Amino acid sequence: MTTQPKVLVIDDEPDIRELLTITLSRMDIAADTAADVAEAKAQLSKNKYNLCLTDMKLPDGNGIDIVHYIQQHSPSLPVALITAHGNMDIAIQAMKAGAFDFLNKPVDLASLRKLVATAIASSELPEEECDENTRIIGKSPAIQKLTGSIKKLARSQAPVYISGESGSGKELVARSIHELGPRSNKPFMPVNCGAIQKELMESELFGHKKGAFTGAVQDKQGIFQAAEGGTLFLDEVADLPLDMQVKLLRAIQEKAVRPVGAEAEISTDVRILCATHKNLEELVQKGDFRQDLFYRLNVIQLAVPPLRDRTDDVEVLAKHVLKKIIGPDETPPKLDKSAINALKQYSFPGNVRELENILERAYTLCEEDVIKDTDLQLSSSPKIESASSYTGTVNHYKQSQQYESLDDYLAEIEKEILSEVLEQVRWNKTLAAKKLGISFRSFRYRLSKLGLAKDWQDE
């Protein structure tokens, strides 16, 4: 027999306490109440709860005091705050302090029920999860720190901004946060903001009504609605046009979207995760990214380390990749010691994605199912520093002196550009050529010339 969930409701208004208690009882959830911070602490010290639901303004303190107290004494207990409508600064401050989520006044009971259900599911998650469940391969200190953060963030509903270089595994981190959290049985919807045509972006995100524009022959559900109850991962969010940034900000703040051509908004219940390989802070300073949207998305920032900062993981990662390449029923090729040493000394400007490409090529070239350093075809010269992580001015002459010839250096720059744009558009070669302003034929030739050609399918 399962134990009835129990919620602590904290509000100094008796009518609000009664309304919330009745709503919870109809969900078959028991409720205790408190009128101020002192009474709430007394209840928390002697009872076990699945959720704490607190008003922001209290006679002897505020909801953030409750959040801090619970973080110290019962960090796995979700806390949701009820804030004045439009007071996003307080809501963000609360989530940075560790709050699970927030609700705006006047409280929408349907939204309250969704929040309560998600929070209770979060409180019932096991305290410890296996490292394998994070999807992240490796045992280096950088990865142990990352997986620890993933497990902690999985229990929250706070928006997370995942930063990191192209190919470092940002989507894998987002999936791990989703799969370890209370929304794991709902959709995980990744969307590459840089790969959607500007004219179709609003329709793709929010949906449209039949007849809203030429070609809208039927109603279409947007990505927000498709992710209902789950997680929406906005990859390359820096590529959103400014007009769409405004609409995205409203959708996040109001927890509602308006399909193109619709008269009314539709409430949504999604967790927002976003990522980009670009420096959002710099884009905000330049005016290319809205500061208020950045503030709303960047409630918690999670940095994914580049592969060159986790060389201890290279060997186990390489073996994992080879198993994926050949399939579960085949015996993977062995990595010669010379190949392992070469991989550990390589700087991987394309990160894990580049490692996958290198090993796939090496697998086709190796003999007797043993991959040697010569099969990897790595440049013997040091790689140029990744443009996505470089904050100063590149001294191209100084960099070129590390290479045997100027042609080798320029080829390395071109290879990095092609790899990065392919990563941005999820390997759509037609779109990659368009972004670079060259013909598709020229793009394909460059891939072949630089050894990047692969049996990719054009989308």
XYZ file of C-alpha atoms in Angstrom:
459
model
C 0.000 0.000 0.000
C 1.488 3.325 -1.076
C 1.767 6.168 1.437
C -0.419 9.199 0.755
C 1.708 12.159 -0.373
C 1.838 15.115 1.990
C 2.355 18.830 1.263
C 3.136 21.745 3.559
C 1.220 24.901 2.558
C 2.629 28.191 3.883
C 0.556 31.376 3.504
C -0.584 34.079 5.907
C -4.045 34.321 4.285
C -6.503 31.733 5.664
C -8.580 31.743 2.439
C -5.548 30.857 0.318
C -4.528 28.078 2.715
C -8.060 26.668 2.549
C -8.220 26.856 -1.268
C -4.881 25.089 -1.675
C -5.773 22.444 0.924
C -9.085 21.659 -0.814
C -7.362 21.453 -4.218
C -4.756 19.067 -2.826
C -7.348 16.895 -1.087
C -9.125 16.427 -4.429
C -5.810 15.085 -5.733
C -5.757 12.645 -2.801
C -2.890 14.567 -1.211
C -2.777 15.397 2.495
C -1.824 18.922 3.576
C -0.514 20.678 6.677
C -0.585 24.477 6.862
C 1.516 27.238 8.366
C 0.908 30.984 8.534
C 4.511 32.190 8.832
C 8.175 31.167 8.649
C 8.435 30.193 12.319
C 5.390 27.918 12.175
C 6.653 26.403 8.907
C 10.047 25.557 10.432
C 8.302 23.894 13.363
C 6.219 21.758 10.990
C 9.257 20.867 8.873
C 11.242 19.782 11.922
C 8.679 17.184 13.015
C 7.016 16.019 9.764
C 8.085 14.529 6.435
C 6.689 16.119 3.265
C 6.771 15.519 -0.483
C 6.445 19.227 -1.336
C 6.522 22.609 0.333
C 4.267 25.225 -1.272
C 4.923 28.728 0.077
C 3.818 32.279 -0.556
C 6.627 34.751 -1.205
C 5.559 37.378 1.347
C 5.189 36.176 4.929
C 4.771 38.149 8.192
C 8.188 37.193 9.615
C 10.199 36.679 6.422
C 9.718 35.421 2.885
C 9.616 32.317 0.752
C 13.333 32.458 -0.017
C 14.020 32.089 3.718
C 12.055 28.839 3.510
C 14.089 27.741 0.478
C 17.382 28.377 2.308
C 16.164 26.524 5.405
C 15.083 23.463 3.395
C 18.309 23.445 1.376
C 20.202 23.159 4.668
C 17.979 20.620 6.423
C 16.213 18.613 3.684
C 17.738 19.383 0.259
C 15.746 16.684 -1.571
C 12.397 18.301 -0.600
C 11.002 20.345 -3.526
C 9.905 23.912 -2.688
C 7.570 25.876 -4.969
C 6.957 29.590 -4.496
C 3.822 31.592 -5.190
C 4.841 35.053 -6.396
C 3.095 38.223 -7.493
C 2.260 38.119 -11.209
C 5.057 39.458 -13.372
C 7.657 39.447 -10.590
C 10.151 37.323 -12.498
C 13.182 38.705 -10.641
C 11.952 37.144 -7.399
C 11.085 33.855 -9.116
C 14.546 33.624 -10.672
C 16.220 34.543 -7.382
C 14.264 31.766 -5.682
C 15.254 29.152 -8.271
C 18.889 30.180 -8.054
C 18.601 29.580 -4.296
C 17.276 26.072 -4.964
C 13.499 26.392 -5.412
C 11.887 23.661 -7.501
C 9.532 25.953 -9.447
C 7.156 28.896 -9.046
C 3.541 29.885 -9.643
C 2.161 33.331 -10.412
C -0.774 34.912 -8.587
C -3.664 34.525 -9.030
C -2.947 30.809 -8.910
C -4.243 28.841 -11.890
C -5.480 25.580 -10.404
C -4.684 23.528 -13.514
C -1.066 24.776 -13.422
C -0.963 24.092 -9.689
C -2.019 20.474 -10.207
C 0.675 19.943 -12.853
C 3.359 21.483 -10.635
C 2.306 19.411 -7.609
C 2.293 16.166 -9.610
C 5.778 16.854 -11.018
C 7.162 17.910 -7.636
C 5.846 14.820 -5.860
C 7.344 12.623 -8.592
C 10.645 14.429 -7.999
C 10.473 13.835 -4.233
C 10.013 10.113 -4.854
C 13.115 9.768 -7.046
C 15.842 7.578 -5.495
C 18.506 9.480 -3.602
C 21.359 7.919 -5.580
C 21.547 7.072 -9.267
C 24.115 4.958 -11.100
C 26.714 6.943 -13.040
C 25.679 5.054 -16.180
C 22.250 6.683 -16.001
C 23.717 10.089 -16.810
C 24.721 8.854 -20.306
C 28.070 10.580 -19.743
C 31.097 8.306 -20.256
C 34.182 8.877 -18.131
C 35.611 9.028 -14.610
C 37.848 12.106 -14.819
C 37.429 14.796 -12.124
C 35.787 17.111 -14.669
C 33.207 14.449 -15.581
C 32.559 13.478 -11.959
C 31.795 17.126 -11.216
C 29.534 17.312 -14.273
C 27.573 14.153 -13.426
C 27.112 15.374 -9.852
C 25.614 18.607 -11.159
C 23.373 16.711 -13.594
C 21.903 14.583 -10.796
C 21.224 17.642 -8.660
C 19.677 19.659 -11.506
C 17.472 16.731 -12.555
C 15.406 17.256 -9.390
C 14.772 20.931 -10.141
C 12.593 22.616 -12.736
C 14.889 25.632 -13.056
C 15.971 26.545 -16.598
C 19.554 25.459 -17.302
C 21.934 27.083 -19.778
C 24.408 24.444 -20.959
C 27.581 26.008 -22.325
C 30.387 24.254 -24.137
C 32.259 23.907 -27.400
C 30.822 22.241 -30.479
C 30.822 18.472 -30.202
C 31.392 18.401 -26.430
C 28.091 16.634 -25.677
C 25.676 19.394 -24.643
C 22.598 17.533 -25.908
C 23.749 14.392 -24.082
C 23.888 16.427 -20.868
C 20.389 17.787 -21.517
C 19.026 14.277 -22.129
C 20.620 13.056 -18.901
C 18.991 15.864 -16.904
C 15.636 14.943 -18.445
C 15.991 11.183 -17.963
C 17.024 11.418 -14.304
C 14.195 13.814 -13.434
C 10.466 13.559 -12.760
C 9.628 14.279 -16.427
C 11.493 11.230 -17.746
C 8.299 9.489 -18.904
C 7.308 12.536 -20.968
C 8.807 13.801 -24.260
C 12.308 15.173 -24.635
C 12.134 17.569 -27.595
C 15.443 18.873 -28.978
C 15.259 21.717 -31.493
C 18.203 23.309 -33.280
C 17.333 27.014 -33.440
C 19.945 27.598 -36.145
C 18.477 24.983 -38.485
C 14.913 26.395 -38.682
C 14.096 28.840 -41.439
C 13.364 32.259 -39.970
C 9.977 32.484 -41.713
C 8.832 29.178 -40.187
C 10.306 29.583 -36.711
C 7.205 30.915 -34.937
C 5.042 28.200 -36.453
C 7.570 25.492 -35.576
C 7.828 26.571 -31.940
C 4.234 27.594 -31.197
C 2.154 25.916 -33.925
C -0.419 27.528 -36.225
C -4.106 27.485 -37.058
C -5.509 26.444 -40.408
C -5.516 29.412 -42.793
C -3.099 31.479 -40.700
C -0.882 31.950 -43.771
C -0.461 30.608 -47.276
C 0.184 26.892 -47.071
C -1.383 26.450 -43.609
C -3.929 23.873 -44.796
C -4.545 22.422 -41.333
C -3.875 23.113 -37.670
C -0.318 22.283 -36.628
C 0.981 21.559 -33.155
C 4.134 23.451 -32.184
C 7.201 22.070 -30.443
C 6.116 23.581 -27.121
C 2.844 21.615 -27.246
C 4.641 18.467 -28.436
C 6.906 18.669 -25.374
C 3.939 19.045 -22.969
C 4.820 17.640 -19.566
C 8.399 16.995 -20.677
C 11.550 18.907 -21.554
C 12.246 21.326 -24.406
C 15.927 21.562 -25.341
C 16.738 24.691 -27.356
C 20.094 23.974 -28.984
C 22.070 26.862 -30.509
C 19.666 29.313 -28.863
C 22.056 32.147 -29.792
C 20.862 31.807 -33.405
C 17.312 32.953 -32.573
C 16.386 36.227 -34.349
C 15.616 39.143 -32.021
C 11.890 39.147 -32.825
C 11.645 35.469 -31.868
C 13.614 36.104 -28.699
C 10.813 38.421 -27.540
C 8.152 35.774 -28.208
C 10.192 33.035 -26.550
C 10.661 35.211 -23.464
C 6.902 35.724 -23.152
C 6.228 31.992 -23.629
C 8.653 31.125 -20.826
C 7.430 33.810 -18.424
C 3.713 33.241 -18.975
C 4.030 29.464 -19.377
C 1.739 29.824 -22.390
C 2.030 30.081 -26.178
C -0.144 31.574 -28.886
C -0.200 29.572 -32.150
C 0.053 31.688 -35.298
C -3.482 32.779 -36.229
C -4.982 31.814 -32.855
C -6.983 34.226 -30.720
C -6.116 32.741 -27.333
C -2.992 31.473 -25.627
C -2.518 27.813 -24.701
C -0.971 27.046 -21.317
C 2.125 24.860 -21.458
C 4.030 22.796 -18.933
C 7.593 22.251 -20.150
C 11.023 22.487 -18.631
C 13.407 24.649 -20.632
C 17.024 23.637 -21.208
C 19.153 25.522 -23.723
C 22.660 25.404 -25.116
C 25.026 27.124 -27.501
C 28.702 26.979 -28.346
C 28.738 30.780 -28.615
C 29.407 33.220 -25.778
C 25.946 34.502 -24.835
C 27.330 37.146 -22.461
C 29.282 38.695 -25.336
C 26.215 38.579 -27.606
C 24.190 40.375 -24.918
C 26.830 43.108 -24.722
C 26.763 43.498 -28.511
C 22.953 43.728 -28.535
C 22.536 40.511 -30.541
C 20.830 38.647 -27.698
C 18.233 40.084 -25.340
C 19.503 40.592 -21.810
C 16.115 39.785 -20.253
C 15.913 36.475 -22.140
C 19.486 35.599 -21.181
C 18.651 36.370 -17.540
C 15.612 34.111 -17.773
C 17.428 31.208 -19.467
C 20.608 31.489 -17.426
C 19.054 30.680 -14.045
C 21.646 27.937 -13.667
C 24.675 27.565 -15.927
C 26.315 24.218 -16.535
C 29.626 24.104 -18.392
C 30.500 20.958 -20.360
C 34.287 20.426 -20.388
C 36.072 20.044 -23.728
C 37.638 16.663 -24.443
C 41.172 18.075 -24.162
C 40.454 18.802 -20.466
C 39.515 15.175 -19.745
C 42.275 13.137 -21.376
C 41.834 10.433 -18.711
C 38.503 9.613 -20.388
C 39.805 9.350 -23.959
C 40.548 5.601 -23.894
C 37.228 4.522 -22.353
C 35.359 6.949 -24.625
C 37.130 5.579 -27.704
C 36.210 1.989 -26.783
C 32.595 3.038 -26.199
C 32.463 4.780 -29.590
C 33.890 1.740 -31.380
C 31.182 -0.468 -29.839
C 28.557 1.929 -31.188
C 30.130 1.943 -34.652
C 30.216 -1.834 -35.130
C 26.957 -2.649 -33.317
C 26.139 -4.778 -30.252
C 26.568 -8.177 -31.912
C 30.088 -7.652 -33.294
C 33.476 -7.660 -31.603
C 34.963 -4.147 -31.732
C 38.496 -3.653 -33.094
C 41.302 -3.254 -30.574
C 43.111 0.020 -30.040
C 46.868 -0.387 -30.301
C 48.855 1.325 -27.514
C 50.299 3.697 -30.094
C 46.758 4.729 -31.106
C 45.716 5.314 -27.492
C 48.791 7.475 -26.862
C 48.176 9.447 -30.058
C 44.557 10.107 -29.087
C 45.555 11.237 -25.598
C 48.034 13.731 -27.045
C 45.559 15.125 -29.585
C 43.684 18.334 -28.668
C 40.333 17.510 -30.355
C 39.042 20.917 -31.508
C 35.861 19.071 -32.542
C 35.630 17.264 -29.186
C 33.684 13.987 -28.878
C 32.071 14.449 -32.295
C 35.523 14.613 -33.876
C 36.621 11.527 -31.920
C 33.660 9.624 -33.399
C 34.572 10.699 -36.936
C 38.253 9.820 -36.443
C 37.440 6.343 -35.151
C 34.880 5.619 -37.849
C 37.470 6.475 -40.489
C 40.168 4.469 -38.665
C 37.881 1.442 -38.444
C 37.561 1.343 -42.231
C 41.337 1.668 -42.702
C 42.689 -0.701 -40.046
C 43.900 -4.236 -40.742
C 43.299 -7.377 -38.699
C 40.852 -5.463 -36.446
C 43.631 -3.511 -34.752
C 43.641 0.287 -34.967
C 47.123 1.793 -34.964
C 48.187 5.432 -34.731
C 48.689 5.585 -38.509
C 45.048 4.560 -39.042
C 43.879 7.608 -37.084
C 45.420 10.030 -39.593
C 45.934 12.708 -36.949
C 47.982 15.768 -37.762
C 51.412 15.566 -36.150
C 51.278 19.318 -35.569
C 49.377 20.875 -32.666
C 45.838 21.912 -33.478
C 44.833 25.548 -33.542
C 42.986 26.761 -30.482
C 39.228 26.359 -30.816
C 37.623 29.586 -31.966
C 34.577 28.975 -29.762
C 36.697 29.077 -26.597
C 39.175 31.777 -27.627
C 38.569 35.188 -26.115
C 41.485 37.169 -27.498
C 42.877 37.967 -30.938
C 44.408 35.027 -32.790
C 47.994 35.594 -33.905
C 47.775 33.652 -37.146
C 51.457 34.032 -37.960
C 52.467 32.607 -34.578
C 49.959 29.773 -34.931
C 51.118 28.956 -38.460
C 54.698 28.471 -37.244
C 53.573 25.282 -35.484
C 52.766 23.710 -38.861
C 55.013 22.403 -41.609
C 53.536 24.793 -44.154
C 50.993 27.597 -44.508
C 48.769 25.233 -46.511
C 48.648 22.798 -43.574
C 47.635 25.607 -41.214
C 44.941 26.974 -43.534
C 43.605 23.458 -44.085
C 43.293 23.042 -40.315
C 41.358 26.317 -40.014
C 39.062 25.272 -42.864
C 38.516 21.855 -41.276
C 37.488 23.445 -37.970
C 35.060 25.819 -39.714
C 33.428 22.999 -41.674
C 33.165 20.759 -38.591
C 31.630 23.543 -36.525
C 29.011 24.551 -39.076
C 28.042 20.899 -39.602
C 27.610 20.539 -35.857
C 25.404 23.649 -35.758
C 23.035 22.407 -38.467
C 23.092 18.758 -37.348
C 24.968 17.506 -40.415
C 22.610 18.985 -42.997
C 25.182 19.630 -45.737
C 22.825 21.693 -47.891
C 22.117 24.098 -45.030
C 25.808 24.137 -44.018
C 26.830 25.229 -47.532
C 24.168 27.945 -47.459
C 25.396 29.284 -44.098
C 28.948 29.468 -45.466
C 27.829 31.184 -48.675
C 29.290 28.538 -51.004
C 27.738 26.097 -53.443
C 26.806 22.601 -52.346
C 29.263 21.145 -54.854
C 32.085 23.286 -53.441
C 31.174 22.280 -49.908
C 31.185 18.579 -50.769
C 34.548 18.941 -52.507
C 36.072 20.613 -49.440
C 34.800 17.841 -47.176
C 36.424 15.246 -49.408
C 39.675 17.189 -49.733
C 40.029 17.596 -45.969
C 39.155 13.991 -45.131
C 35.836 14.931 -43.556
C 33.675 13.215 -46.143
C 31.281 10.723 -44.646
C 28.190 8.901 -45.752
C 25.914 11.603 -44.311
C 22.341 11.813 -45.574
C 21.184 15.226 -46.693
C 18.075 16.278 -44.903
